[in-house]
Amino acid sequence: MSEAVFRETSAEPRTQSVPLSHLSLELGHLYMEDFEDGPKRLGEHFAEVRIWVEAARASAARRAGPGRTRISTCFLVDDYFSRFSTPAELVPLILKEAEEAGLTIDYLARESGCAVADRIELAESVMHRLVESPPPGSYGSRPPVSRTGWLANGQRSPGRGAALSEVTAWQPPQETAARNHSVFMDVELWTDKDGRRLWSCPFLAAVWQLARLGLLRHLGEPVLTAKPWDGDGFPHDWDRLPPLLQLNPDADPFSAYRTCTLMPNRFLAVEDAVRLILDQIDVDTDALEQIDRRSRGERVEVPAVVAQRASYVFYEEPAEPPAEGS
């Protein structure tokens, strides 16, 4: 007799795929101090971004090859580190200034949604996927990132020994994958204070990049999925605004094979840290394989390294006007 094997289907979670554009184009990642400067500062930002949008679109079209290139745009608002005004006042201002610059924002996201979205601890789940790359010759003197909240791309310069008589000669820090010379980075991922964890800007931005690349899952289900806007007014409370809102009903998919972020050059150090973090995340294997299969089916080249799927344009911000009497 042959023995039948019965298996609960719920015991085999299936990784759900997500629709993909060729490019996710971020038109802004501004903080509350930017909005405090009023509509003029926002208008200047979009005017500068508009210059680079066409170049990013042309590059995406060249990579995509024949056929229509799918490109979606997004805008991220910081409501995590500080809260300014209300969605009812701020979102219409953002949309108005973007429209006057000839831009359309398809998706609007809240940065707090990169920490927690729909009751799912996104940042926490990504933190558990961090895999540190131990430098050659390291001997485990540095505590793991799960304890320290710091992530490096190499070996720190060793300090002095605990005993007063023990003096260690100074040695430089070393980048693990250095080419000729090291560029060493040590990135703070979070701080804990009064029982509350505050995630750093680079870590939340890394979560944001994974969402835009379609690589975030929770029990096989996509997370940070867009909620359609019904066309009515926006709420007066940030917590009542969906973490990711689809403003344009005709928009191409939010997630994409590649991302391009257009932002002021003061964010350069932050985004360098983001790439370091992405390089040390054990991304969901099934999600990666799904995207690889689909890219081959569409004959779209996608870098094997996740961090290399993200590109940037950093523009120079206008200089501050001199103070009166100076």
PDB file of C-alpha atoms in Angstrom, residues 18 23 25 27-28 32 35 55 70 72 84 118 147 172 182 217 233 239 250 268 273 275 285 296 319 325:
ATOM      1  CA  VAL A  18       4.297  42.471  -6.768  1.00  0.00           C
ATOM      2  CA  LEU A  23      11.987  52.648 -12.643  1.00  0.00           C
ATOM      3  CA  LEU A  25      11.672  57.862  -9.570  1.00  0.00           C
ATOM      4  CA  LEU A  27      11.009  63.437  -6.676  1.00  0.00           C
ATOM      5  CA  GLY A  28      11.776  64.445  -3.122  1.00  0.00           C
ATOM      6  CA  MET A  32      10.138  69.449   8.083  1.00  0.00           C
ATOM      7  CA  PHE A  35       8.650  72.860   4.544  1.00  0.00           C
ATOM      8  CA  ALA A  55      17.477  62.464 -18.106  1.00  0.00           C
ATOM      9  CA  ARG A  70       6.955  51.892 -16.986  1.00  0.00           C
ATOM     10  CA  SER A  72       6.329  55.723 -11.400  1.00  0.00           C
ATOM     11  CA  PHE A  84       5.018  69.899  10.927  1.00  0.00           C
ATOM     12  CA  ASP A 118      -0.236  48.402   8.977  1.00  0.00           C
ATOM     13  CA  ARG A 147      23.687  44.798  20.488  1.00  0.00           C
ATOM     14  CA  PRO A 172      44.181  52.386  10.803  1.00  0.00           C
ATOM     15  CA  SER A 182      40.152  52.051   2.381  1.00  0.00           C
ATOM     16  CA  ARG A 217       7.660  40.729   2.566  1.00  0.00           C
ATOM     17  CA  GLY A 233      -9.500  66.051   1.268  1.00  0.00           C
ATOM     18  CA  ASP A 239      -1.526  58.897  11.652  1.00  0.00           C
ATOM     19  CA  ASP A 250      -3.309  55.715 -13.770  1.00  0.00           C
ATOM     20  CA  LEU A 268      25.026  62.387   0.107  1.00  0.00           C
ATOM     21  CA  ALA A 273      25.218  54.840   4.544  1.00  0.00           C
ATOM     22  CA  ARG A 275      24.136  51.536   0.365  1.00  0.00           C
ATOM     23  CA  THR A 285      15.372  34.940  -1.430  1.00  0.00           C
ATOM     24  CA  ARG A 296      14.859  37.859 -17.703  1.00  0.00           C
ATOM     25  CA  ALA A 319      23.406  79.313  -1.054  1.00  0.00           C
ATOM     26  CA  GLY A 325      24.632  93.970   7.758  1.00  0.00           C
TER      27      GLY A 325
END
